[in-house]
Tab-separated table of C-alpha atoms in Angstrom:
chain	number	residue	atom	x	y	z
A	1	UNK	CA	0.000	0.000	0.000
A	2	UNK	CA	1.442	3.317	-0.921
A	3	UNK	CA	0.886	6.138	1.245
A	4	UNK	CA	-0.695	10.048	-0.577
A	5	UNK	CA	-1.169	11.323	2.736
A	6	UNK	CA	1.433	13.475	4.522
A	7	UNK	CA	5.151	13.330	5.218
A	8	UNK	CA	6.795	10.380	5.690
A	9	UNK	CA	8.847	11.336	8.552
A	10	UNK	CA	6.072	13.118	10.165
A	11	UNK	CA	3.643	9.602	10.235
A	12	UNK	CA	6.364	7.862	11.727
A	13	UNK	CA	7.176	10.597	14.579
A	14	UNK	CA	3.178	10.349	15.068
A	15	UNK	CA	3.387	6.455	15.045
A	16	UNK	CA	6.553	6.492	17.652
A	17	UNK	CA	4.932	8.854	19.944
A	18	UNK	CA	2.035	6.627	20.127
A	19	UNK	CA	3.692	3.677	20.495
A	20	UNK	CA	6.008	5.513	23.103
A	21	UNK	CA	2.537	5.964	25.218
A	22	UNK	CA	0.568	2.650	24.374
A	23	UNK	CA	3.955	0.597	25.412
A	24	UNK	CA	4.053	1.732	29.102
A	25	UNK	CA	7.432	0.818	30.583
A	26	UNK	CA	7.424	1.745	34.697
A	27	UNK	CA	10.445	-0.857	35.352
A	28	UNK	CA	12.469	-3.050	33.055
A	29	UNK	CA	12.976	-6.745	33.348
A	30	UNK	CA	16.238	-6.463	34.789
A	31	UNK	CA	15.901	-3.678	37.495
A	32	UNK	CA	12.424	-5.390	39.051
A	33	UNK	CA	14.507	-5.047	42.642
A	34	UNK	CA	14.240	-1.084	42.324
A	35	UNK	CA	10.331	-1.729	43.554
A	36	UNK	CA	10.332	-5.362	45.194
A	37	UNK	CA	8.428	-7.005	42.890
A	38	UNK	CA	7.019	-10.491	44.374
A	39	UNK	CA	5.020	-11.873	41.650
A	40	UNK	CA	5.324	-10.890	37.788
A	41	UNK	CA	2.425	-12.003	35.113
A	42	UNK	CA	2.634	-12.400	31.526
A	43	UNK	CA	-0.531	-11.882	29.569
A	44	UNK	CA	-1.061	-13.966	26.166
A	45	UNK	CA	-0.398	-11.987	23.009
A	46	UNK	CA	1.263	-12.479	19.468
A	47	UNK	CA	4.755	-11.509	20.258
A	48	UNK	CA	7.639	-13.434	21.300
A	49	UNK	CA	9.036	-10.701	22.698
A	50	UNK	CA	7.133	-10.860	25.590
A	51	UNK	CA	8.057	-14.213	26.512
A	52	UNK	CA	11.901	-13.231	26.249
A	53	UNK	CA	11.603	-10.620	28.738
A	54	UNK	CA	9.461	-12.887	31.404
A	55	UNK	CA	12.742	-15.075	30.734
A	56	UNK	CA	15.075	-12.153	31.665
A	57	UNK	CA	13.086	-11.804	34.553
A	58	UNK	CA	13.731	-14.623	35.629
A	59	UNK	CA	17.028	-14.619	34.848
A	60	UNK	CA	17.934	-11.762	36.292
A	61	UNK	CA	17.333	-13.229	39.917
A	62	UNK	CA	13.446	-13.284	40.231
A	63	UNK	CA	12.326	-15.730	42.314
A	64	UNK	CA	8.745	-15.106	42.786
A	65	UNK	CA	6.214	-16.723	40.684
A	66	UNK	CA	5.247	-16.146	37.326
A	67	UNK	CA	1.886	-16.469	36.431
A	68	UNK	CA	0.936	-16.768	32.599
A	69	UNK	CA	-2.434	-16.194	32.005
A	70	UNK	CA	-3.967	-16.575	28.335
A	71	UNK	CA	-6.984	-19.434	26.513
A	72	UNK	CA	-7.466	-18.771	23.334
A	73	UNK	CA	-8.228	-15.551	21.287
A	74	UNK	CA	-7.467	-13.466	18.811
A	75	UNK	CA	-4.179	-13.466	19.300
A	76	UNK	CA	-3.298	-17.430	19.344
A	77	UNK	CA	-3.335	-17.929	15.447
A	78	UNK	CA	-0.455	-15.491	15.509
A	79	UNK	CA	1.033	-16.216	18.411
A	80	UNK	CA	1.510	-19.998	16.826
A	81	UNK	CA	2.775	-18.507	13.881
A	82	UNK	CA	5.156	-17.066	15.411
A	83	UNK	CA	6.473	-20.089	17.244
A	84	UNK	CA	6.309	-21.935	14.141
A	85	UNK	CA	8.385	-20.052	12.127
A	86	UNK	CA	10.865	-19.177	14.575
A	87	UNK	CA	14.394	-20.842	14.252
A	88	UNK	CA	14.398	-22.124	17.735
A	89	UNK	CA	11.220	-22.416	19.466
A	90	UNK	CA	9.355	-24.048	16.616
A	91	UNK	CA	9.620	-27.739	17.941
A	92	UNK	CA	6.890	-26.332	20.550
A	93	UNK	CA	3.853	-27.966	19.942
A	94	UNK	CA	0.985	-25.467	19.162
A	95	UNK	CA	-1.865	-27.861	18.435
A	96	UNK	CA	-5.182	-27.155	20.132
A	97	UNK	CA	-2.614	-25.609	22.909
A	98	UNK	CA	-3.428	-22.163	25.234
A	99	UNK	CA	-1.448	-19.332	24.853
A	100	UNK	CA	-0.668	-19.854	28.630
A	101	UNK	CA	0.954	-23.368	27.426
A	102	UNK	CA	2.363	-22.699	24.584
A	103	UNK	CA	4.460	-19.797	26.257
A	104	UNK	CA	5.195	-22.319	29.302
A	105	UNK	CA	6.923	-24.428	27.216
A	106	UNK	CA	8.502	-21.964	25.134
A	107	UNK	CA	10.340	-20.855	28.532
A	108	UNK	CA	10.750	-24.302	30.283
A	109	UNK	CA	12.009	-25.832	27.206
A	110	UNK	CA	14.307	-23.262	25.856
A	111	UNK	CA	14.968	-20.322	27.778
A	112	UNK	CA	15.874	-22.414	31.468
A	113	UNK	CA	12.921	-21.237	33.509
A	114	UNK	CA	11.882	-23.903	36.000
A	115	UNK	CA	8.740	-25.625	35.586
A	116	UNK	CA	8.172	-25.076	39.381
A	117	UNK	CA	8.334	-20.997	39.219
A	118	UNK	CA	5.391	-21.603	36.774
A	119	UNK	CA	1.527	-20.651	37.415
A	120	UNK	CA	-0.919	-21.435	34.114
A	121	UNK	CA	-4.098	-19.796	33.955
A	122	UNK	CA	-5.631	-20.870	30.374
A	123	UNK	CA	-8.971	-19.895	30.539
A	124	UNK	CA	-8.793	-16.199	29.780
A	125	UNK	CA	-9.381	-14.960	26.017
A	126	UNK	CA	-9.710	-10.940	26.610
A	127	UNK	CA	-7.355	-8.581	28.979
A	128	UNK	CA	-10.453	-8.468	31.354
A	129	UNK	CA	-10.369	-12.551	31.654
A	130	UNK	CA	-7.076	-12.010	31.942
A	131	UNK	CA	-7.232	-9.896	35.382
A	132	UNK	CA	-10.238	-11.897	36.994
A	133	UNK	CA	-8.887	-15.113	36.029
A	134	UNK	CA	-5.637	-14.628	37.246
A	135	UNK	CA	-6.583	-13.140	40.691
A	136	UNK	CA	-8.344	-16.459	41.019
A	137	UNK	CA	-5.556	-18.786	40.108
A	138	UNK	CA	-3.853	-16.591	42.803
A	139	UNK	CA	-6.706	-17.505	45.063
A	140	UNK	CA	-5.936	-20.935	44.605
A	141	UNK	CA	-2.567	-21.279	45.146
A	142	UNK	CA	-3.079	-19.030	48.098
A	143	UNK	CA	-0.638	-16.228	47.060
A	144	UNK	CA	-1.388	-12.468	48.025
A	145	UNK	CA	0.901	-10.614	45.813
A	146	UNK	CA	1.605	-6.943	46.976
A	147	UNK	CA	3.376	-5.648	43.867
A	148	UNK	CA	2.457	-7.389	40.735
A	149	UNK	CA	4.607	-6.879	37.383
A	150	UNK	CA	2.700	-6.965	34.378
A	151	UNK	CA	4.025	-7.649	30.955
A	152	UNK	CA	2.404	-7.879	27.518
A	153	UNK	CA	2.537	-6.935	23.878
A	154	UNK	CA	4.254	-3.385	24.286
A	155	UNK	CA	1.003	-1.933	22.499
A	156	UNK	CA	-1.446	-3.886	24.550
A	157	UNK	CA	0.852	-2.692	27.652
A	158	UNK	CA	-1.244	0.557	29.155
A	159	UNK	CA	-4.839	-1.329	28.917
A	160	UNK	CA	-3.692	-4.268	30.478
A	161	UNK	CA	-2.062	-2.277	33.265
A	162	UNK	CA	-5.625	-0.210	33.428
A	163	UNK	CA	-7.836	-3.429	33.256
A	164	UNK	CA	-6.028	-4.887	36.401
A	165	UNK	CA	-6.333	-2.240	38.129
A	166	UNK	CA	-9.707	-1.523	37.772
A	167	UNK	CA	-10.406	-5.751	38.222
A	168	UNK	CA	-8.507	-6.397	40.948
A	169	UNK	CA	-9.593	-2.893	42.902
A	170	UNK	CA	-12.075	-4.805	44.972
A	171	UNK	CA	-10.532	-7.276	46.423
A	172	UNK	CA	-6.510	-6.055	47.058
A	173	UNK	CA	-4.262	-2.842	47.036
A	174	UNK	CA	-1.577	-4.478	44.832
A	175	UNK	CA	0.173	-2.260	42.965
A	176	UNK	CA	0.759	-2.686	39.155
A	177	UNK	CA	4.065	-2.127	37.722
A	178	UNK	CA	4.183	-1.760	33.646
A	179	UNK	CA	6.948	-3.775	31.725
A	180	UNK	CA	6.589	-3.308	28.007
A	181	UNK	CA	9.363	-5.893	26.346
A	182	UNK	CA	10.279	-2.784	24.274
A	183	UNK	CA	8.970	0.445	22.173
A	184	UNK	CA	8.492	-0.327	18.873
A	185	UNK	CA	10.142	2.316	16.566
A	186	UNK	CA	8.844	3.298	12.787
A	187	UNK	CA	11.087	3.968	10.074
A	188	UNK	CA	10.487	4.519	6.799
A	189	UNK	CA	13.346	3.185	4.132
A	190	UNK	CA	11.899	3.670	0.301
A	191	UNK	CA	8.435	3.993	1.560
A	192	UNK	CA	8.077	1.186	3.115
A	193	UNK	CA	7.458	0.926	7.074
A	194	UNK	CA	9.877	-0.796	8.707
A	195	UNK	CA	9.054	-1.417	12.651
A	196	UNK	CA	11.770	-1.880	14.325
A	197	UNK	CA	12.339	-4.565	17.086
A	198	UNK	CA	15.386	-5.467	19.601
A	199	UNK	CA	16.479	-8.688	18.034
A	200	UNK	CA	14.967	-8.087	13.971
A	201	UNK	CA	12.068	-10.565	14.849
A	202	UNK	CA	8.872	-9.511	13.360
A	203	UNK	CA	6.590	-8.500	15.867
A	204	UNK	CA	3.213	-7.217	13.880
A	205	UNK	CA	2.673	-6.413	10.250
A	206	UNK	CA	2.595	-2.600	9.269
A	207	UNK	CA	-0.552	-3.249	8.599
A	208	UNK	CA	-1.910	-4.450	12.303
A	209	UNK	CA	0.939	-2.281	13.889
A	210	UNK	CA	-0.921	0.584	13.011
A	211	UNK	CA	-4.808	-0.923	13.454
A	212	UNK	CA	-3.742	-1.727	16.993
A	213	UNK	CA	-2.156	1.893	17.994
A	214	UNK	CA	-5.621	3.262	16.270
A	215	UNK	CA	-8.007	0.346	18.402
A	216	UNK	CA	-5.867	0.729	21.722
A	217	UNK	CA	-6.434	4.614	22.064
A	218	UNK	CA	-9.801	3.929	21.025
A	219	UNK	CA	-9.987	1.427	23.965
A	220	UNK	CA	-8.475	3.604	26.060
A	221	UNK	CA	-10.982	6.589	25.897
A	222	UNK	CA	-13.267	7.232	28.838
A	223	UNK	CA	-16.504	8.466	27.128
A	224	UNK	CA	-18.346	6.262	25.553
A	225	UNK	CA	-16.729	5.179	22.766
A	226	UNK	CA	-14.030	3.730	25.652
A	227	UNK	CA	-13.373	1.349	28.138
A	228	UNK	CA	-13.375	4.164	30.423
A	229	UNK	CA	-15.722	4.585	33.658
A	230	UNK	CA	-17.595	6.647	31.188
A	231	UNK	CA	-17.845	3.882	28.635
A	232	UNK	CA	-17.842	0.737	28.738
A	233	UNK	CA	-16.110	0.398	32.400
A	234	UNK	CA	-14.404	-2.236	31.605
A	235	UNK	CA	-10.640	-0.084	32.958
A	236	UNK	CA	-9.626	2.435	35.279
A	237	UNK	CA	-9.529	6.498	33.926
A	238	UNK	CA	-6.940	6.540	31.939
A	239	UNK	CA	-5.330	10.248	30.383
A	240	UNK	CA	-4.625	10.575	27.038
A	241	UNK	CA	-2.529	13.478	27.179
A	242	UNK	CA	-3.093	16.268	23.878
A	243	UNK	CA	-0.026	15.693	21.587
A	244	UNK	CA	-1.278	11.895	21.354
A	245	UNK	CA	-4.757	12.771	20.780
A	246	UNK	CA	-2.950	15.701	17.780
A	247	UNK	CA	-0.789	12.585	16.481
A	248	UNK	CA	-3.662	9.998	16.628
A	249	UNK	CA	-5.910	12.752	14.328
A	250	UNK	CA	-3.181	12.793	11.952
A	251	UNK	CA	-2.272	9.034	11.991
A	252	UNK	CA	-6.113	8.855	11.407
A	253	UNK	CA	-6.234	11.257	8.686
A	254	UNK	CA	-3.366	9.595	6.941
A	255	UNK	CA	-4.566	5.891	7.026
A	256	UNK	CA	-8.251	7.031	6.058
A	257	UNK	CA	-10.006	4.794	3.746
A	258	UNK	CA	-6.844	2.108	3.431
A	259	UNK	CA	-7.457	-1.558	4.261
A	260	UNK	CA	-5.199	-2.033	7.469
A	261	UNK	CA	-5.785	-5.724	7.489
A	262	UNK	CA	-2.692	-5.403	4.140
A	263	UNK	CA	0.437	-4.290	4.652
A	264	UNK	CA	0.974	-0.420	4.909
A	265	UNK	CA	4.048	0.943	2.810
């Protein structure tokens, strides 16, 4: 797809400030100690990425549990694409598998995580299952976590951090601590979008990369177009602060009318 709309450096200076905000990033995987974590959950998604960092977490010293909550959604197809076509994990068996499972074996197997530090939850198919779910796995195994690190798709990172809190405001204080596996960075080389990642892996298309930045500030809203009190109350307020509202109207112009499902470039 070949873009009429606007400067090419200016979309991608839009893109990367959204991105910057969507992939919330209180504490990294490897400085957890700076606020005590004592329990650190990984939330199913498409990316590999996020399963590296829950293994730097670990290997960085963590010794608390990790709970990895996901069923199945919209986000397994990929998410065993991924694993299939990756040169090292792809001997993980995806077949009628959870998300929760197949990311369990990804770190057990391969990335020296012990099976014991492990808590599945693999019921949970939207962020919201996601928070309820888990707090009752935690139930189960009788743990009363007091600061929780959260870590998911860097886009999907600020909802899941808002869903939590709002699900889990009933029945603990635990605070939430946001760790994005990394900000995703747009470039564009010959007019095509090139999102860059740590290690080269492909984490979205262009194409959903820039459906989910539009969707997750839609999400975010709190009026009733939201998941905002104001909306659908399914997260906590959340502030969308004015240059990301000015860069999501131009992002919006930009993209109007093009099928996002395809590849943007």
């Amino acid at each position: 797809m070949v873009l009429h709309d606007g400067n090419q450096s200016e979309l991608a200076s839009d893109l990367n400030a959204i991105a910057r905000f969507l992939a919330k990033q209180d504490v990294s995987s490897s400085d957890w100690r700076t606020v005590d974590i004592d329990l650190a959950i990984l939330a199913g998604n498409e990316t590999l990425h996020s399963v590296l960092t829950a293994a730097e977490l670990v290997g960085s010293g963590f010794q608390g549990q990790l709970l990895i909550s996901g069923g199945n959604g919209h986000a397994t197809p990929r998410l065993e694409a991924a694993i299939q076509s990756h040169p090292l994990f792809r001997d993980v068996e995806t077949a009628n598998r959870s998300e929760a499972e197949m990311m369990a074996s990804i770190l057990t197997r391969h990335l020296g995580v012990p099976d014991r530090q492990l808590l599945l939850e693999a019921r949970s198919s939207n962020a919201g299952e996601n928070a309820l779910f888990s707090w009752q796995r935690l139930v189960e195994a009788r743990l009363v976590p007091k600061k929780v690190l959260l870590i998911q798709d860097p886009l999907m990172q600020r909802r899941l951090q808002a869903t939590f809190q709002k699900c889990w405001a009933p029945f603990t204080e635990a605070l939430f601590y946001s760790c994005a596996p990394f900000v995703p960075v747009v470039d564009y080389v010959d007019g095509a979008m090139i999102i860059n990642t740590p290690d080269g892996l492909e984490a979205w298309s262009p194409g959903r990369f820039v459906s989910m930045l539009l969707g997750e500030l839609l999400r975010l809203r709190d009026d009733e177009r939201g998941y905002g009190p104001n909306g659908k109350n399914y997260i906590v307020s959340v502030r969308i602060p004015p240059e990301i509202e000015q860069a999501n109207s131009r992002v919006t112009a930009s993209f109007a009318g093009k099928d996002m499902a395809r590849p943007v470039c």
